[in-house]
């Protein structure tokens, strides 16, 4: 069942492919030297280790994030005011708590109240963080940001589906994203984003994750449905979700799993056909093993000839992130499979810590934000060095200014050209605008993550953004500060113009169109 999806070329080249991949673990890579993320690699070393991104290495790629006029000068004043207001509300924890209480309350069961709330959300947070409700609105958004020098990462933002009928509908939405990407100007769309929770029932993802975890604990545990994959776990991975041997998948569950695979394969085939890269988003650790399984089994089939079509996502706030990234990349590289990754910090800090504590285990998340930052920077360094050696691709999705500066400097130090298609920076639409413009101004490729879809269907995404990002927004006020300075500059300019016009001897003053 597994090998029928593999190319003859791959099977002939690696006769022990199935056995090797299905048994790959930290133990099977015991010959690999321990990671040393501070050691400077030898220039010609094939298996060199990543160097840490060092603050003092910033030389020729320091980003200019102080010139508010250059960063925000192209944004109309009304849009700037709206953005500043939305960021201010999103940074107010009491407001966010109140909004989340309303959205999760029984008030939403009353049609009049629900309609009023959704209308309010649509003209505030939805408008700020999302690209629209329809493909037409998303296309307009892509064109607008492309005019400003950015690319779009299109995501049909539905998730957590419970039945096959819903999964089929969501697949059509994702296929529509690929069609949309194909119809837009060349290079204006960098990726289409897929959520496995949208095309595979959430309950089945939990079952598959349990079975994969148990097989990692007990390699003799046979999974008849399992396709070839790359390493999913490391010895430091959290396995506490599965404390007892799970029951095998039922015939119905196996059938549903096959249907989910077929949906993903159909999406991958469409991406190959239209030459659009596909990134699989990460979720929480209870279902992430199944998502990695889907991602890596698809990457084995479709990533060929130094052209990664299927990208995985690594969440650097997890303690096992570096080790898993290293193992997966090394295994894929040894098999001639190009891998691309999107690096993020993580999105489920509160729920992950609560669950681990409830079960009596340490959190799978780093104990401090400093450790998370260090892990992210190390993972970024590792992937940049692979790219410099001609292998793989990476999307550095970060809102952290220092990480952006360090990675930009590291890329320059390694001789990675700023237009290199294997390196992309990315930020969420409506967030970290100063960093996005700063990276763009420095010559790097920058994408904005563009979720779209009906407001009520995108609501889970918006709620998660509110929960996850309020700390970020309240502690990282760079955008708000710079937007405020730019608005003050324009107000002063307007006041000066009015004063000059009121004076009989005033000179003619030309006012910009901001």
Short mmCIF file of C-alpha atoms in Angstrom, two decimals:
data_model
loop_
_atom_site.label_atom_id
_atom_site.label_comp_id
_atom_site.label_asym_id
_atom_site.label_seq_id
_atom_site.Cartn_x
_atom_site.Cartn_y
_atom_site.Cartn_z
CA UNK A 1 0.00 0.00 0.00
CA UNK A 2 2.83 2.41 0.88
CA UNK A 3 5.14 1.95 -2.07
CA UNK A 4 2.53 2.40 -4.78
CA UNK A 5 2.70 6.19 -4.28
CA UNK A 6 6.49 6.38 -4.78
CA UNK A 7 8.27 7.11 -8.01
CA UNK A 8 10.21 4.19 -9.58
CA UNK A 9 13.31 6.37 -9.60
CA UNK A 10 13.15 6.82 -5.84
CA UNK A 11 12.50 3.15 -5.14
CA UNK A 12 15.33 1.99 -7.40
CA UNK A 13 17.74 4.44 -5.84
CA UNK A 14 16.88 3.51 -2.26
CA UNK A 15 15.92 -0.18 -2.05
CA UNK A 16 15.68 -0.05 1.75
CA UNK A 17 13.59 3.12 1.66
CA UNK A 18 10.46 1.76 3.32
CA UNK A 19 12.27 0.02 6.16
CA UNK A 20 14.56 2.99 6.80
CA UNK A 21 11.89 5.68 6.90
CA UNK A 22 9.35 3.78 8.95
CA UNK A 23 11.96 2.97 11.59
CA UNK A 24 13.74 6.34 11.59
CA UNK A 25 14.11 7.77 15.08
CA UNK A 26 16.68 9.42 17.26
CA UNK A 27 18.15 6.01 17.96
CA UNK A 28 18.52 5.19 14.26
CA UNK A 29 20.53 8.38 13.81
CA UNK A 30 22.82 7.63 16.73
CA UNK A 31 25.88 8.09 14.53
CA UNK A 32 25.05 11.76 14.10
CA UNK A 33 27.11 14.00 16.36
CA UNK A 34 25.15 15.95 18.99
CA UNK A 35 23.94 19.32 17.78
CA UNK A 36 26.14 22.24 18.68
CA UNK A 37 24.39 25.40 17.62
CA UNK A 38 27.26 27.66 18.61
CA UNK A 39 30.02 25.87 16.71
CA UNK A 40 31.28 27.48 13.50
CA UNK A 41 31.01 24.93 10.67
CA UNK A 42 33.72 24.10 8.20
CA UNK A 43 32.94 25.68 4.82
CA UNK A 44 33.05 22.40 2.91
CA UNK A 45 31.42 20.17 5.52
CA UNK A 46 28.44 18.24 4.15
CA UNK A 47 26.84 17.68 7.57
CA UNK A 48 27.89 20.91 9.18
CA UNK A 49 25.99 22.14 12.20
CA UNK A 50 24.18 25.49 12.30
CA UNK A 51 25.82 28.47 13.88
CA UNK A 52 23.75 30.64 16.18
CA UNK A 53 22.59 33.97 14.85
CA UNK A 54 24.71 36.50 16.74
CA UNK A 55 23.72 40.10 17.37
CA UNK A 56 27.23 41.31 16.55
CA UNK A 57 27.02 39.75 13.07
CA UNK A 58 24.62 42.45 11.89
CA UNK A 59 26.64 44.46 9.43
CA UNK A 60 25.49 44.84 5.86
CA UNK A 61 21.86 43.85 6.38
CA UNK A 62 20.70 45.99 9.29
CA UNK A 63 17.08 46.88 8.71
CA UNK A 64 15.95 50.49 8.86
CA UNK A 65 12.94 50.42 11.17
CA UNK A 66 13.15 54.01 12.37
CA UNK A 67 12.08 56.02 9.33
CA UNK A 68 8.30 56.03 9.81
CA UNK A 69 7.75 58.11 6.68
CA UNK A 70 9.61 55.61 4.50
CA UNK A 71 7.91 52.64 6.17
CA UNK A 72 4.33 53.92 6.19
CA UNK A 73 4.39 56.77 3.69
CA UNK A 74 2.48 54.80 1.04
CA UNK A 75 -0.47 53.97 3.32
CA UNK A 76 -3.51 56.28 3.06
CA UNK A 77 -4.28 58.20 6.24
CA UNK A 78 -7.69 56.60 6.74
CA UNK A 79 -6.16 53.11 6.52
CA UNK A 80 -3.40 54.13 8.90
CA UNK A 81 -5.92 55.42 11.45
CA UNK A 82 -7.97 52.23 11.16
CA UNK A 83 -4.89 50.04 11.61
CA UNK A 84 -3.71 51.99 14.64
CA UNK A 85 -7.16 51.71 16.23
CA UNK A 86 -7.44 47.96 15.61
CA UNK A 87 -3.96 47.28 16.96
CA UNK A 88 -4.77 49.33 20.03
CA UNK A 89 -7.93 47.31 20.69
CA UNK A 90 -6.18 44.00 20.05
CA UNK A 91 -3.48 44.95 22.56
CA UNK A 92 -6.07 45.64 25.28
CA UNK A 93 -6.34 42.38 27.22
CA UNK A 94 -9.61 43.32 28.94
CA UNK A 95 -11.21 44.12 25.62
CA UNK A 96 -9.95 40.86 24.11
CA UNK A 97 -11.20 38.84 27.09
CA UNK A 98 -14.60 40.48 26.85
CA UNK A 99 -14.80 39.90 23.11
CA UNK A 100 -13.83 36.25 23.43
CA UNK A 101 -16.41 35.78 26.19
CA UNK A 102 -19.12 37.17 23.92
CA UNK A 103 -18.02 35.07 20.94
CA UNK A 104 -18.10 31.88 23.03
CA UNK A 105 -21.30 32.73 24.90
CA UNK A 106 -24.90 31.72 24.24
CA UNK A 107 -25.53 35.24 22.97
CA UNK A 108 -24.25 33.98 19.62
CA UNK A 109 -27.23 31.61 19.47
CA UNK A 110 -29.60 34.57 19.06
CA UNK A 111 -29.73 35.45 15.38
CA UNK A 112 -30.12 39.22 15.82
CA UNK A 113 -27.26 39.43 18.30
CA UNK A 114 -25.09 37.10 16.20
CA UNK A 115 -25.68 39.16 13.04
CA UNK A 116 -24.83 42.39 14.87
CA UNK A 117 -21.65 40.94 16.35
CA UNK A 118 -20.48 39.42 13.06
CA UNK A 119 -21.12 42.73 11.28
CA UNK A 120 -19.04 44.54 13.91
CA UNK A 121 -16.25 41.98 13.65
CA UNK A 122 -16.29 42.18 9.85
CA UNK A 123 -15.63 45.92 9.84
CA UNK A 124 -12.95 45.80 12.54
CA UNK A 125 -10.72 42.78 13.20
CA UNK A 126 -11.79 40.79 10.14
CA UNK A 127 -11.02 43.72 7.85
CA UNK A 128 -7.66 44.22 9.57
CA UNK A 129 -6.42 40.61 9.75
CA UNK A 130 -8.18 38.94 6.78
CA UNK A 131 -8.09 39.35 3.02
CA UNK A 132 -11.86 39.18 2.49
CA UNK A 133 -14.78 36.78 2.34
CA UNK A 134 -14.56 35.73 -1.32
CA UNK A 135 -11.86 34.81 -3.80
CA UNK A 136 -12.54 38.10 -5.59
CA UNK A 137 -11.87 40.09 -2.41
CA UNK A 138 -8.77 38.00 -1.69
CA UNK A 139 -7.53 38.64 -5.24
CA UNK A 140 -7.96 42.39 -4.75
CA UNK A 141 -6.00 42.16 -1.51
CA UNK A 142 -3.16 40.28 -3.22
CA UNK A 143 -2.99 42.96 -5.91
CA UNK A 144 -2.93 45.74 -3.30
CA UNK A 145 -0.08 44.26 -1.29
CA UNK A 146 1.78 43.29 -4.48
CA UNK A 147 1.72 46.96 -5.49
CA UNK A 148 3.53 47.62 -2.21
CA UNK A 149 6.18 44.99 -2.95
CA UNK A 150 4.77 42.02 -1.00
CA UNK A 151 3.56 38.58 -1.99
CA UNK A 152 0.53 36.77 -0.69
CA UNK A 153 0.20 33.46 1.15
CA UNK A 154 -3.38 32.43 0.39
CA UNK A 155 -5.26 30.43 3.00
CA UNK A 156 -8.88 29.41 2.83
CA UNK A 157 -9.28 29.85 6.57
CA UNK A 158 -11.56 27.02 7.64
CA UNK A 159 -10.50 24.35 10.12
CA UNK A 160 -11.53 21.72 12.67
CA UNK A 161 -14.00 19.84 10.51
CA UNK A 162 -15.78 16.81 11.97
CA UNK A 163 -17.21 14.97 8.93
CA UNK A 164 -16.27 13.93 5.40
CA UNK A 165 -18.87 16.14 3.74
CA UNK A 166 -17.35 19.22 5.38
CA UNK A 167 -13.86 18.05 4.45
CA UNK A 168 -14.92 17.71 0.80
CA UNK A 169 -16.31 21.26 0.81
CA UNK A 170 -13.13 22.59 2.39
CA UNK A 171 -11.01 20.82 -0.22
CA UNK A 172 -12.87 22.67 -2.94
CA UNK A 173 -12.08 25.92 -1.14
CA UNK A 174 -8.38 25.05 -1.01
CA UNK A 175 -8.36 24.04 -4.67
CA UNK A 176 -9.96 27.40 -5.36
CA UNK A 177 -6.98 29.06 -3.65
CA UNK A 178 -4.63 27.34 -6.11
CA UNK A 179 -6.81 28.46 -9.02
CA UNK A 180 -6.76 31.98 -7.62
CA UNK A 181 -2.97 31.92 -7.28
CA UNK A 182 -2.66 30.76 -10.89
CA UNK A 183 -4.90 33.59 -12.14
CA UNK A 184 -3.02 36.39 -10.42
CA UNK A 185 0.10 38.21 -11.70
CA UNK A 186 3.25 36.10 -11.76
CA UNK A 187 5.08 35.95 -8.42
CA UNK A 188 2.32 37.83 -6.56
CA UNK A 189 1.43 34.64 -4.63
CA UNK A 190 4.22 32.76 -2.88
CA UNK A 191 2.25 29.92 -1.27
CA UNK A 192 -1.13 28.38 -0.78
CA UNK A 193 -1.65 27.35 2.84
CA UNK A 194 -3.51 24.17 3.78
CA UNK A 195 -4.86 23.07 7.13
CA UNK A 196 -5.10 19.31 7.54
CA UNK A 197 -7.83 19.92 10.13
CA UNK A 198 -9.96 21.22 7.26
CA UNK A 199 -9.66 18.09 5.09
CA UNK A 200 -9.43 15.33 7.72
CA UNK A 201 -11.91 14.92 10.60
CA UNK A 202 -10.36 16.19 13.83
CA UNK A 203 -11.24 13.02 15.74
CA UNK A 204 -9.38 10.90 13.20
CA UNK A 205 -6.30 13.12 13.48
CA UNK A 206 -6.26 12.46 17.22
CA UNK A 207 -6.59 8.71 16.67
CA UNK A 208 -3.78 8.64 14.10
CA UNK A 209 -1.54 10.75 16.34
CA UNK A 210 -2.11 8.33 19.24
CA UNK A 211 -1.18 5.36 17.07
CA UNK A 212 1.95 7.07 15.72
CA UNK A 213 3.06 7.99 19.22
CA UNK A 214 2.57 4.44 20.42
CA UNK A 215 4.55 3.06 17.49
CA UNK A 216 7.39 5.40 18.40
CA UNK A 217 7.31 3.97 21.93
CA UNK A 218 7.03 0.42 20.59
CA UNK A 219 8.52 0.02 17.07
CA UNK A 220 7.04 -3.50 16.82
CA UNK A 221 3.55 -1.98 16.88
CA UNK A 222 2.35 -2.49 13.30
CA UNK A 223 0.25 0.09 11.47
CA UNK A 224 -1.03 -1.52 8.24
CA UNK A 225 -2.27 1.78 6.80
CA UNK A 226 0.95 3.69 7.28
CA UNK A 227 2.67 5.21 4.24
CA UNK A 228 6.35 6.09 4.03
CA UNK A 229 7.23 9.15 6.04
CA UNK A 230 10.17 11.11 7.42
CA UNK A 231 11.01 11.21 11.15
CA UNK A 232 8.10 12.66 13.11
CA UNK A 233 9.38 12.35 16.71
CA UNK A 234 12.61 12.78 18.60
CA UNK A 235 13.56 11.46 22.03
CA UNK A 236 12.57 14.82 23.50
CA UNK A 237 9.09 14.87 21.92
CA UNK A 238 6.04 15.00 24.16
CA UNK A 239 4.33 11.59 24.23
CA UNK A 240 2.11 12.03 27.29
CA UNK A 241 -1.02 12.36 25.17
CA UNK A 242 -0.94 8.58 24.64
CA UNK A 243 -0.50 6.73 27.94
CA UNK A 244 -2.16 3.46 26.96
CA UNK A 245 -1.96 1.30 23.87
CA UNK A 246 -4.63 2.61 21.48
CA UNK A 247 -7.03 0.38 19.60
CA UNK A 248 -6.32 -0.13 15.88
CA UNK A 249 -8.22 1.96 13.38
CA UNK A 250 -11.60 0.53 12.56
CA UNK A 251 -12.44 -0.25 8.90
CA UNK A 252 -14.48 2.98 8.82
CA UNK A 253 -11.56 4.97 10.23
CA UNK A 254 -9.14 3.44 7.73
CA UNK A 255 -11.55 4.34 4.94
CA UNK A 256 -11.82 7.92 6.24
CA UNK A 257 -8.03 8.13 6.48
CA UNK A 258 -7.71 7.03 2.89
CA UNK A 259 -10.25 9.68 1.86
CA UNK A 260 -8.27 12.33 3.72
CA UNK A 261 -5.07 11.22 1.96
CA UNK A 262 -6.83 11.40 -1.38
CA UNK A 263 -7.95 14.96 -0.64
CA UNK A 264 -4.40 16.03 0.18
CA UNK A 265 -2.99 14.23 -2.87
CA UNK A 266 -5.54 15.97 -5.08
CA UNK A 267 -4.45 19.32 -3.65
CA UNK A 268 -0.75 18.46 -4.10
CA UNK A 269 -1.33 17.36 -7.69
CA UNK A 270 -3.11 20.64 -8.40
CA UNK A 271 -0.18 22.57 -6.91
CA UNK A 272 2.33 20.62 -9.02
CA UNK A 273 0.22 21.17 -12.12
CA UNK A 274 0.03 24.94 -11.54
CA UNK A 275 3.52 25.25 -9.99
CA UNK A 276 2.24 26.70 -6.73
CA UNK A 277 4.04 25.82 -3.49
CA UNK A 278 1.89 24.38 -0.69
CA UNK A 279 2.56 24.91 3.02
CA UNK A 280 0.89 22.73 5.65
CA UNK A 281 0.10 24.68 8.82
CA UNK A 282 0.97 23.30 12.25
CA UNK A 283 -1.55 22.72 15.06
CA UNK A 284 -1.35 21.66 18.73
CA UNK A 285 0.73 18.68 19.85
CA UNK A 286 -2.29 16.40 20.37
CA UNK A 287 -2.75 16.16 16.58
CA UNK A 288 0.58 17.42 15.19
CA UNK A 289 2.04 13.91 14.67
CA UNK A 290 -0.76 13.07 12.24
CA UNK A 291 -0.27 16.40 10.46
CA UNK A 292 3.47 15.77 10.10
CA UNK A 293 2.66 12.29 8.83
CA UNK A 294 0.37 13.73 6.13
CA UNK A 295 2.95 16.40 5.28
CA UNK A 296 6.02 14.19 5.04
CA UNK A 297 4.34 11.32 3.19
CA UNK A 298 3.15 13.88 0.60
CA UNK A 299 6.55 15.58 0.42
CA UNK A 300 8.17 12.22 -0.38
CA UNK A 301 5.86 11.88 -3.37
CA UNK A 302 5.93 15.42 -4.74
CA UNK A 303 9.18 17.15 -3.71
CA UNK A 304 11.65 16.41 -6.49
CA UNK A 305 14.56 17.94 -8.39
CA UNK A 306 15.40 20.61 -5.80
CA UNK A 307 11.85 21.90 -6.02
CA UNK A 308 9.99 21.52 -2.72
CA UNK A 309 6.28 21.82 -3.48
CA UNK A 310 5.09 20.63 -0.05
CA UNK A 311 6.39 22.59 2.96
CA UNK A 312 6.03 21.56 6.60
CA UNK A 313 5.82 23.86 9.61
CA UNK A 314 8.11 23.79 12.66
CA UNK A 315 6.97 25.54 15.86
CA UNK A 316 10.08 26.80 17.63
CA UNK A 317 8.41 27.19 21.00
CA UNK A 318 8.45 23.39 21.34
CA UNK A 319 11.42 21.91 23.17
CA UNK A 320 11.95 19.24 20.50
CA UNK A 321 11.77 21.64 17.53
CA UNK A 322 15.50 21.82 16.72
CA UNK A 323 16.05 18.10 17.00
CA UNK A 324 13.04 17.22 14.85
CA UNK A 325 13.98 19.80 12.22
CA UNK A 326 17.54 18.47 12.07
CA UNK A 327 16.49 14.81 11.88
CA UNK A 328 13.80 15.36 9.25
CA UNK A 329 16.02 17.55 7.08
CA UNK A 330 19.02 15.23 7.32
CA UNK A 331 16.95 12.15 6.47
CA UNK A 332 15.25 13.88 3.54
CA UNK A 333 18.56 15.23 2.22
CA UNK A 334 20.18 11.79 2.41
CA UNK A 335 17.31 10.43 0.28
CA UNK A 336 17.48 13.22 -2.27
CA UNK A 337 14.13 14.70 -1.21
CA UNK A 338 14.19 18.52 -1.09
CA UNK A 339 12.33 19.81 1.97
CA UNK A 340 10.93 23.23 2.66
CA UNK A 341 9.85 24.47 6.07
CA UNK A 342 7.96 27.40 7.46
CA UNK A 343 9.46 28.40 10.81
CA UNK A 344 7.09 29.94 13.34
CA UNK A 345 7.28 30.45 17.08
CA UNK A 346 4.01 28.72 17.91
CA UNK A 347 0.31 29.26 18.40
CA UNK A 348 -1.05 27.24 21.32
CA UNK A 349 0.99 28.27 24.33
CA UNK A 350 -1.87 28.55 26.82
CA UNK A 351 -3.69 25.34 25.87
CA UNK A 352 -0.47 23.29 25.63
CA UNK A 353 0.73 24.29 29.08
CA UNK A 354 -2.70 23.71 30.67
CA UNK A 355 -3.02 20.22 29.20
CA UNK A 356 0.48 19.15 30.25
CA UNK A 357 -0.09 20.47 33.76
CA UNK A 358 -3.45 18.70 33.98
CA UNK A 359 -1.79 15.37 33.09
CA UNK A 360 1.10 15.97 35.47
CA UNK A 361 3.81 16.50 32.85
CA UNK A 362 6.19 19.31 32.03
CA UNK A 363 5.03 21.66 29.32
CA UNK A 364 6.35 20.79 25.83
CA UNK A 365 6.98 24.51 25.39
CA UNK A 366 10.25 26.20 26.32
CA UNK A 367 10.32 27.54 29.87
CA UNK A 368 11.02 31.13 28.80
CA UNK A 369 10.49 33.41 25.84
CA UNK A 370 14.27 33.82 25.67
CA UNK A 371 14.66 30.07 25.07
CA UNK A 372 11.99 30.21 22.37
CA UNK A 373 13.76 33.09 20.65
CA UNK A 374 17.07 31.19 20.80
CA UNK A 375 15.46 28.06 19.36
CA UNK A 376 13.85 30.03 16.53
CA UNK A 377 17.11 31.74 15.65
CA UNK A 378 19.01 28.44 15.72
CA UNK A 379 16.44 26.77 13.45
CA UNK A 380 16.61 29.75 11.08
CA UNK A 381 20.40 29.57 11.04
CA UNK A 382 20.31 25.84 10.31
CA UNK A 383 17.98 26.28 7.33
CA UNK A 384 19.87 29.28 5.97
CA UNK A 385 23.06 27.23 5.97
CA UNK A 386 21.30 24.42 4.11
CA UNK A 387 20.11 26.94 1.50
CA UNK A 388 23.63 28.34 1.15
CA UNK A 389 24.73 24.76 0.40
CA UNK A 390 22.05 24.49 -2.29
CA UNK A 391 19.52 22.40 -0.38
CA UNK A 392 15.94 23.05 0.69
CA UNK A 393 13.93 26.20 1.26
CA UNK A 394 12.60 28.15 4.22
CA UNK A 395 9.89 30.65 5.09
CA UNK A 396 10.97 32.67 8.11
CA UNK A 397 7.60 33.61 9.53
CA UNK A 398 8.37 35.95 12.40
CA UNK A 399 7.04 39.11 14.02
CA UNK A 400 10.17 39.45 16.14
CA UNK A 401 12.30 42.34 14.94
CA UNK A 402 15.56 40.96 16.28
CA UNK A 403 15.02 37.58 14.60
CA UNK A 404 14.29 39.36 11.32
CA UNK A 405 17.45 41.44 11.61
CA UNK A 406 19.61 38.47 12.56
CA UNK A 407 18.30 36.26 9.76
CA UNK A 408 18.72 39.01 7.17
CA UNK A 409 22.31 39.53 8.29
CA UNK A 410 22.98 35.78 8.34
CA UNK A 411 21.66 35.43 4.78
CA UNK A 412 24.01 38.18 3.61
CA UNK A 413 26.96 36.66 5.47
CA UNK A 414 26.30 33.33 3.74
CA UNK A 415 26.09 34.97 0.32
CA UNK A 416 22.39 34.18 -0.17
CA UNK A 417 21.11 36.62 -2.75
CA UNK A 418 18.18 38.73 -1.61
CA UNK A 419 16.08 37.51 -4.54
CA UNK A 420 16.79 33.83 -3.83
CA UNK A 421 13.51 31.93 -4.30
CA UNK A 422 14.43 29.53 -1.49
CA UNK A 423 14.23 32.25 1.18
CA UNK A 424 11.05 34.08 2.10
CA UNK A 425 10.22 36.22 5.10
CA UNK A 426 6.59 36.36 6.21
CA UNK A 427 4.27 38.08 8.63
CA UNK A 428 0.54 37.89 9.26
CA UNK A 429 -1.61 40.31 7.31
CA UNK A 430 -2.23 43.33 9.53
CA UNK A 431 0.69 42.64 11.86
CA UNK A 432 4.36 43.66 12.09
CA UNK A 433 4.02 46.08 9.20
CA UNK A 434 7.23 47.91 10.13
CA UNK A 435 9.23 44.67 9.94
CA UNK A 436 7.58 43.71 6.65
CA UNK A 437 8.34 47.08 5.06
CA UNK A 438 11.85 47.09 6.53
CA UNK A 439 12.67 43.68 5.05
CA UNK A 440 11.14 44.70 1.73
CA UNK A 441 13.15 47.90 1.68
CA UNK A 442 16.29 45.86 2.34
CA UNK A 443 15.57 43.84 -0.82
CA UNK A 444 14.25 40.58 0.63
CA UNK A 445 11.18 38.69 -0.51
CA UNK A 446 8.36 39.23 1.97
CA UNK A 447 4.96 37.57 2.09
CA UNK A 448 1.85 38.37 4.07
CA UNK A 449 -0.33 35.53 5.38
CA UNK A 450 -3.78 36.18 3.86
CA UNK A 451 -6.67 34.21 5.39
CA UNK A 452 -10.01 34.60 3.65
CA UNK A 453 -13.49 33.10 3.79
CA UNK A 454 -16.94 33.84 5.24
CA UNK A 455 -16.71 35.76 8.52
CA UNK A 456 -18.45 33.09 10.57
CA UNK A 457 -16.18 30.35 9.19
CA UNK A 458 -13.04 32.39 9.79
CA UNK A 459 -14.08 33.17 13.37
CA UNK A 460 -11.95 30.37 14.95
CA UNK A 461 -8.89 31.88 13.25
CA UNK A 462 -9.73 35.36 14.55
CA UNK A 463 -10.34 34.11 18.08
CA UNK A 464 -7.00 32.33 18.07
CA UNK A 465 -5.27 35.44 16.74
CA UNK A 466 -6.79 37.44 19.57
CA UNK A 467 -5.78 34.90 22.20
CA UNK A 468 -2.27 34.30 20.87
CA UNK A 469 -1.27 37.78 19.83
CA UNK A 470 -2.56 40.04 22.58
CA UNK A 471 0.66 39.54 24.53
CA UNK A 472 2.71 40.21 21.43
CA UNK A 473 0.68 43.28 20.55
CA UNK A 474 0.78 44.68 24.06
CA UNK A 475 4.53 44.21 24.51
CA UNK A 476 5.73 44.92 20.97
CA UNK A 477 4.38 48.36 20.15
CA UNK A 478 6.73 49.22 17.30
CA UNK A 479 3.97 49.43 14.69
CA UNK A 480 1.74 51.56 16.93
CA UNK A 481 4.59 53.91 17.81
CA UNK A 482 5.69 54.37 14.20
CA UNK A 483 2.12 54.74 12.95
CA UNK A 484 1.55 57.40 15.61
CA UNK A 485 4.66 59.29 14.51
CA UNK A 486 3.61 59.13 10.86
CA UNK A 487 0.11 60.39 11.70
CA UNK A 488 1.60 63.27 13.72
CA UNK A 489 3.89 64.12 10.80
CA UNK A 490 0.94 64.31 8.44
CA UNK A 491 -1.08 66.38 10.92
CA UNK A 492 1.77 68.84 11.29
CA UNK A 493 2.14 69.02 7.53
CA UNK A 494 -1.57 69.68 7.15
CA UNK A 495 -1.51 72.36 9.86
CA UNK A 496 1.49 74.01 8.24
CA UNK A 497 -0.26 73.99 4.88
CA UNK A 498 -3.40 75.55 6.33
CA UNK A 499 -1.35 78.19 8.10
CA UNK A 500 0.56 79.01 4.96
CA UNK A 501 -2.62 79.25 2.91
CA UNK A 502 -4.14 81.60 5.45
CA UNK A 503 -1.17 83.95 5.15
CA UNK A 504 -1.38 86.48 2.25
CA UNK A 505 2.34 86.14 1.57
CA UNK A 506 2.38 82.38 1.79
CA UNK A 507 4.13 80.35 -0.83
CA UNK A 508 2.24 77.70 -2.74
CA UNK A 509 2.66 74.38 -0.89
CA UNK A 510 2.15 71.05 -2.53
CA UNK A 511 0.57 68.46 -0.23
CA UNK A 512 1.02 64.73 -0.68
CA UNK A 513 -1.87 62.38 -1.26
CA UNK A 514 -1.50 60.27 1.89
#
